[in-house]
Amino acid sequence: PGIVFGAILVGLIFLMALHFFNRRVALFAALSFLLVPRVFFHMHLTCMDIAITCLNLAVMYSFFRSLSSRRYALLTGVLFGLALLTKLNSFFLPIILFLFWVVHGRKQFRLRPFSIPKIPGSFYAMALIGPVMLFALWPALWYDPIESFFRYLKFHMSHDHYLQSYFGAVLQTPPFPLSFPFVMTLLTTPAITLAVFLVGGGLLFTKRATIEASARERGAGLFILLNLLFPIVLIAMPSTPIFGGIKHWFGTLAFMCIIAGVGAAYLADKLETRLRF
């Protein structure tokens, strides 16, 4: 399962980067994610982290496509249901998408006359299809579903903390260092990926990156930024349980690699221009 979902995930990163930018960015983004050692390792395990990263990214990709194509709205709802059935991480997806909707459409909020941005059809699909799939396809919820569901939430709210060795200190109980996920990312991601990520970030967030026109209008830069920050910031909160290292913010790594693709493509273009002379 890990290998199958890993392969799909690499393909999704390619498709998302291609939709936002171009083939060169997409190719580097997909390959750089595949070649992060911790990612490659987890793709060979029978566990849920690569699968939920894949499904979460699929929801995000489908949601963004639904902003310009209604047919993706229904698909977003189904993918969200599959993500809910896979792991708790998926429960945070509506928060990211709601933040995107509010920030991207902030200029359309008015009290007099009252108006709000158009509500994406994907929100309705996720609200209707996701919970139905969760309860219909998870037998553990068929008997006393309310009690079973809250038992599931309680398990995660009071999750055991796994021992982590962090610069000579053994982390066992909260509060944990705010720096933990950022330092772990720095030390486990290839240096060349980090370097071109910084270049790509500078281009993207100074609006010098070449984003596909319709994607820019739909807030591609904001969408990438929110998906980059949310998973790693959530883990950085001192009270968040630490139980497994960087696998819990693979979503951040996926968007880091897309931004790294922007930087790599820019440098490749500059190199080609110099070589012509």
Short mmCIF file of C-alpha atoms in Angstrom, two decimals:
data_model
loop_
_atom_site.label_atom_id
_atom_site.label_comp_id
_atom_site.label_asym_id
_atom_site.label_seq_id
_atom_site.Cartn_x
_atom_site.Cartn_y
_atom_site.Cartn_z
CA PRO A 1 0.00 0.00 0.00
CA GLY A 2 2.80 2.42 0.84
CA ILE A 3 4.46 1.92 -2.54
CA VAL A 4 1.16 2.30 -4.43
CA PHE A 5 0.14 5.47 -2.61
CA GLY A 6 3.71 6.76 -2.86
CA ALA A 7 3.64 6.39 -6.62
CA ILE A 8 0.27 8.15 -6.84
CA LEU A 9 1.56 10.91 -4.54
CA VAL A 10 4.58 11.60 -6.74
CA GLY A 11 2.25 11.79 -9.73
CA LEU A 12 -0.08 14.19 -7.91
CA ILE A 13 2.81 16.51 -7.05
CA PHE A 14 3.74 16.51 -10.74
CA LEU A 15 0.15 17.32 -11.79
CA MET A 16 -0.28 20.07 -9.22
CA ALA A 17 3.03 21.75 -10.10
CA LEU A 18 2.18 21.41 -13.79
CA HIS A 19 -1.20 23.06 -13.21
CA PHE A 20 0.38 25.95 -11.32
CA PHE A 21 3.58 26.37 -13.33
CA ASN A 22 5.11 24.26 -16.12
CA ARG A 23 6.55 20.84 -16.97
CA ARG A 24 10.08 21.69 -15.84
CA VAL A 25 8.90 22.79 -12.39
CA ALA A 26 6.65 19.74 -12.14
CA LEU A 27 9.41 17.28 -13.00
CA PHE A 28 11.83 18.67 -10.43
CA ALA A 29 9.11 18.90 -7.76
CA ALA A 30 8.06 15.26 -8.18
CA LEU A 31 11.60 13.87 -8.30
CA SER A 32 12.87 15.96 -5.40
CA PHE A 33 10.01 14.75 -3.19
CA LEU A 34 10.67 11.13 -4.16
CA LEU A 35 14.35 11.53 -3.29
CA VAL A 36 13.90 12.95 0.21
CA PRO A 37 15.37 10.00 2.17
CA ARG A 38 12.67 9.91 4.89
CA VAL A 39 9.93 10.05 2.27
CA PHE A 40 11.49 7.25 0.21
CA PHE A 41 11.83 5.14 3.35
CA HIS A 42 8.21 5.63 4.42
CA MET A 43 6.96 4.71 0.95
CA HIS A 44 8.12 1.17 1.68
CA LEU A 45 6.27 0.79 4.98
CA THR A 46 2.81 -0.60 5.59
CA CYS A 47 1.54 2.43 7.48
CA MET A 48 -0.83 5.31 6.89
CA ASP A 49 1.43 8.36 6.59
CA ILE A 50 2.18 8.25 2.86
CA ALA A 51 -1.43 7.24 2.15
CA ILE A 52 -2.91 10.18 4.07
CA THR A 53 -0.41 12.59 2.53
CA CYS A 54 -1.46 11.31 -0.89
CA LEU A 55 -5.19 11.64 -0.18
CA ASN A 56 -4.84 15.04 1.48
CA LEU A 57 -2.92 16.33 -1.52
CA ALA A 58 -5.56 14.81 -3.83
CA VAL A 59 -8.28 16.72 -1.94
CA MET A 60 -6.28 19.94 -2.23
CA TYR A 61 -5.61 19.46 -5.93
CA SER A 62 -9.23 18.59 -6.68
CA PHE A 63 -10.49 21.53 -4.59
CA PHE A 64 -8.31 24.01 -6.45
CA ARG A 65 -9.40 22.59 -9.79
CA SER A 66 -13.03 22.85 -8.67
CA LEU A 67 -12.66 26.64 -8.45
CA SER A 68 -12.73 26.71 -12.25
CA SER A 69 -14.46 23.41 -13.06
CA ARG A 70 -17.60 22.25 -11.23
CA ARG A 71 -17.04 18.60 -12.08
CA TYR A 72 -14.17 18.53 -9.57
CA ALA A 73 -16.46 19.52 -6.69
CA LEU A 74 -18.07 16.07 -6.44
CA LEU A 75 -14.65 14.41 -6.74
CA THR A 76 -13.37 16.57 -3.89
CA GLY A 77 -16.16 15.28 -1.65
CA VAL A 78 -15.37 11.64 -2.46
CA LEU A 79 -11.64 12.13 -1.95
CA PHE A 80 -12.32 13.84 1.36
CA GLY A 81 -14.36 10.82 2.43
CA LEU A 82 -11.47 8.51 1.58
CA ALA A 83 -9.08 10.77 3.50
CA LEU A 84 -11.37 10.71 6.57
CA LEU A 85 -11.36 6.92 6.39
CA THR A 86 -7.57 6.85 6.35
CA LYS A 87 -6.28 9.03 9.20
CA LEU A 88 -7.15 11.89 11.54
CA ASN A 89 -4.95 14.38 9.63
CA SER A 90 -7.79 14.80 7.14
CA PHE A 91 -9.98 16.52 9.76
CA PHE A 92 -7.77 19.60 9.40
CA LEU A 93 -8.35 19.96 5.65
CA PRO A 94 -11.54 22.05 5.99
CA ILE A 95 -9.62 24.49 8.23
CA ILE A 96 -6.98 25.09 5.55
CA LEU A 97 -9.57 25.43 2.81
CA PHE A 98 -11.74 27.76 4.91
CA LEU A 99 -8.70 29.97 5.63
CA PHE A 100 -7.95 30.07 1.92
CA TRP A 101 -11.55 31.03 1.09
CA VAL A 102 -11.60 33.81 3.70
CA VAL A 103 -8.18 35.30 2.91
CA HIS A 104 -8.47 35.02 -0.87
CA GLY A 105 -11.96 36.54 -0.88
CA ARG A 106 -11.41 39.05 1.92
CA LYS A 107 -12.21 42.04 -0.31
CA GLN A 108 -15.69 40.63 -1.00
CA PHE A 109 -16.77 40.56 2.66
CA ARG A 110 -19.12 43.47 3.34
CA LEU A 111 -21.69 44.28 5.98
CA ARG A 112 -23.56 47.02 4.07
CA PRO A 113 -24.71 45.75 1.71
CA PHE A 114 -24.05 42.28 3.10
CA SER A 115 -22.01 40.08 0.80
CA ILE A 116 -19.53 37.22 1.05
CA PRO A 117 -17.37 35.49 -1.56
CA LYS A 118 -19.01 32.72 -3.55
CA ILE A 119 -18.94 29.51 -1.50
CA PRO A 120 -17.08 26.80 -3.47
CA GLY A 121 -19.21 23.81 -4.44
CA SER A 122 -16.50 21.58 -2.96
CA PHE A 123 -17.48 22.75 0.53
CA TYR A 124 -21.00 21.40 0.08
CA ALA A 125 -19.69 18.13 -1.38
CA MET A 126 -17.19 17.66 1.46
CA ALA A 127 -19.82 18.38 4.12
CA LEU A 128 -22.36 15.97 2.60
CA ILE A 129 -20.25 13.14 1.17
CA GLY A 130 -17.31 12.99 3.60
CA PRO A 131 -19.18 12.19 6.83
CA VAL A 132 -21.51 9.76 5.05
CA MET A 133 -18.54 7.81 3.68
CA LEU A 134 -16.83 7.82 7.08
CA PHE A 135 -19.81 6.27 8.86
CA ALA A 136 -20.93 3.99 6.02
CA LEU A 137 -17.53 2.46 5.28
CA TRP A 138 -16.02 2.19 8.76
CA PRO A 139 -17.62 -0.81 10.54
CA ALA A 140 -16.31 0.35 13.94
CA LEU A 141 -18.87 3.16 13.82
CA TRP A 142 -21.85 0.97 12.98
CA TYR A 143 -22.50 0.06 16.62
CA ASP A 144 -23.10 3.03 18.94
CA PRO A 145 -21.60 5.43 16.37
CA ILE A 146 -21.48 8.55 18.56
CA GLU A 147 -19.69 6.82 21.43
CA SER A 148 -17.33 5.06 19.01
CA PHE A 149 -16.48 8.28 17.20
CA PHE A 150 -15.72 10.20 20.40
CA ARG A 151 -13.61 7.28 21.64
CA TYR A 152 -11.62 7.62 18.40
CA LEU A 153 -11.13 11.36 18.99
CA LYS A 154 -10.19 10.82 22.63
CA PHE A 155 -7.49 8.35 21.62
CA HIS A 156 -5.83 10.99 19.45
CA MET A 157 -6.34 13.86 21.90
CA SER A 158 -4.46 11.89 24.56
CA HIS A 159 -2.00 10.13 22.24
CA ASP A 160 1.13 8.65 23.74
CA HIS A 161 4.35 10.58 23.20
CA TYR A 162 7.19 8.68 21.57
CA LEU A 163 10.65 9.34 22.92
CA GLN A 164 12.68 11.64 20.67
CA SER A 165 16.37 12.39 21.00
CA TYR A 166 16.84 16.06 20.20
CA PHE A 167 20.34 17.56 20.51
CA GLY A 168 21.19 15.43 23.52
CA ALA A 169 17.83 15.92 25.24
CA VAL A 170 15.20 13.19 25.39
CA LEU A 171 11.78 14.66 24.62
CA GLN A 172 9.08 12.74 26.43
CA THR A 173 6.34 15.09 27.61
CA PRO A 174 5.08 18.54 26.51
CA PRO A 175 5.89 21.34 26.10
CA PHE A 176 8.13 20.53 23.15
CA PRO A 177 10.52 22.97 21.44
CA LEU A 178 8.86 25.14 18.80
CA SER A 179 11.92 24.55 16.67
CA PHE A 180 11.51 20.75 16.54
CA PRO A 181 9.78 20.27 13.14
CA PHE A 182 11.73 23.06 11.45
CA VAL A 183 15.13 21.76 12.60
CA MET A 184 14.18 18.17 11.75
CA THR A 185 13.16 19.29 8.25
CA LEU A 186 16.43 21.19 7.82
CA LEU A 187 18.50 18.16 8.85
CA THR A 188 16.61 15.51 6.85
CA THR A 189 16.01 17.27 3.52
CA PRO A 190 18.75 17.24 0.85
CA ALA A 191 20.74 20.47 0.85
CA ILE A 192 20.20 21.09 -2.88
CA THR A 193 16.42 20.88 -2.38
CA LEU A 194 16.60 23.37 0.49
CA ALA A 195 18.77 25.73 -1.59
CA VAL A 196 16.44 25.84 -4.58
CA PHE A 197 13.44 26.03 -2.21
CA LEU A 198 14.83 29.33 -0.89
CA VAL A 199 15.29 30.58 -4.45
CA GLY A 200 11.79 29.47 -5.43
CA GLY A 201 10.27 30.99 -2.30
CA GLY A 202 11.88 34.31 -3.08
CA LEU A 203 10.46 34.21 -6.60
CA LEU A 204 7.00 33.01 -5.61
CA PHE A 205 6.35 35.36 -2.73
CA THR A 206 7.77 38.41 -4.48
CA LYS A 207 5.39 37.54 -7.34
CA ARG A 208 8.21 37.00 -9.83
CA ALA A 209 7.36 33.37 -10.39
CA THR A 210 5.55 32.53 -13.63
CA ILE A 211 2.24 31.12 -12.42
CA GLU A 212 -0.33 30.02 -14.98
CA ALA A 213 -2.63 33.02 -15.44
CA SER A 214 -5.94 31.51 -14.32
CA ALA A 215 -4.23 29.83 -11.36
CA ARG A 216 -2.80 33.16 -10.25
CA GLU A 217 -6.28 34.70 -10.39
CA ARG A 218 -7.57 31.91 -8.18
CA GLY A 219 -4.88 32.57 -5.56
CA ALA A 220 -2.30 29.88 -6.34
CA GLY A 221 0.41 31.62 -4.32
CA LEU A 222 -1.78 31.88 -1.23
CA PHE A 223 -2.95 28.29 -1.69
CA ILE A 224 0.65 27.02 -1.82
CA LEU A 225 1.67 29.12 1.19
CA LEU A 226 -1.17 27.91 3.43
CA ASN A 227 -0.53 24.26 2.56
CA LEU A 228 3.18 24.76 3.13
CA LEU A 229 2.79 26.28 6.60
CA PHE A 230 -0.24 24.61 8.19
CA PRO A 231 1.07 21.04 8.77
CA ILE A 232 4.46 22.07 10.15
CA VAL A 233 3.07 24.92 12.30
CA LEU A 234 0.48 22.53 13.75
CA ILE A 235 3.24 20.12 14.79
CA ALA A 236 5.35 23.01 16.14
CA MET A 237 2.70 23.85 18.75
CA PRO A 238 4.20 22.87 22.14
CA SER A 239 1.19 20.76 23.17
CA THR A 240 1.04 18.69 19.96
CA PRO A 241 2.10 15.08 20.60
CA ILE A 242 5.39 14.03 19.03
CA PHE A 243 5.07 10.47 17.79
CA GLY A 244 7.10 9.74 14.74
CA GLY A 245 9.19 12.58 13.36
CA ILE A 246 8.80 14.28 9.98
CA LYS A 247 6.19 11.88 8.59
CA HIS A 248 3.50 14.05 10.19
CA TRP A 249 4.31 17.03 8.01
CA PHE A 250 4.97 15.30 4.69
CA GLY A 251 2.32 17.67 3.30
CA THR A 252 4.65 20.59 4.01
CA LEU A 253 7.47 18.74 2.25
CA ALA A 254 5.30 18.21 -0.84
CA PHE A 255 4.71 21.94 -1.20
CA MET A 256 8.32 22.68 -0.34
CA CYS A 257 9.31 20.55 -3.32
CA ILE A 258 6.87 22.38 -5.60
CA ILE A 259 8.47 25.68 -4.56
CA ALA A 260 11.90 24.10 -4.98
CA GLY A 261 10.85 23.23 -8.53
CA VAL A 262 10.20 26.91 -9.17
CA GLY A 263 13.71 27.75 -8.00
CA ALA A 264 15.33 24.92 -9.97
CA ALA A 265 13.50 25.87 -13.18
CA TYR A 266 14.52 29.51 -12.76
CA LEU A 267 18.19 28.60 -12.26
CA ALA A 268 18.08 26.19 -15.21
CA ASP A 269 16.67 28.95 -17.42
CA LYS A 270 19.42 31.32 -16.30
CA LEU A 271 22.08 28.70 -16.96
CA GLU A 272 20.72 27.98 -20.45
CA THR A 273 20.73 31.70 -21.25
CA ARG A 274 24.37 32.03 -20.20
CA LEU A 275 25.45 28.93 -22.11
CA ARG A 276 23.98 30.30 -25.33
CA PHE A 277 26.53 33.08 -25.19
#
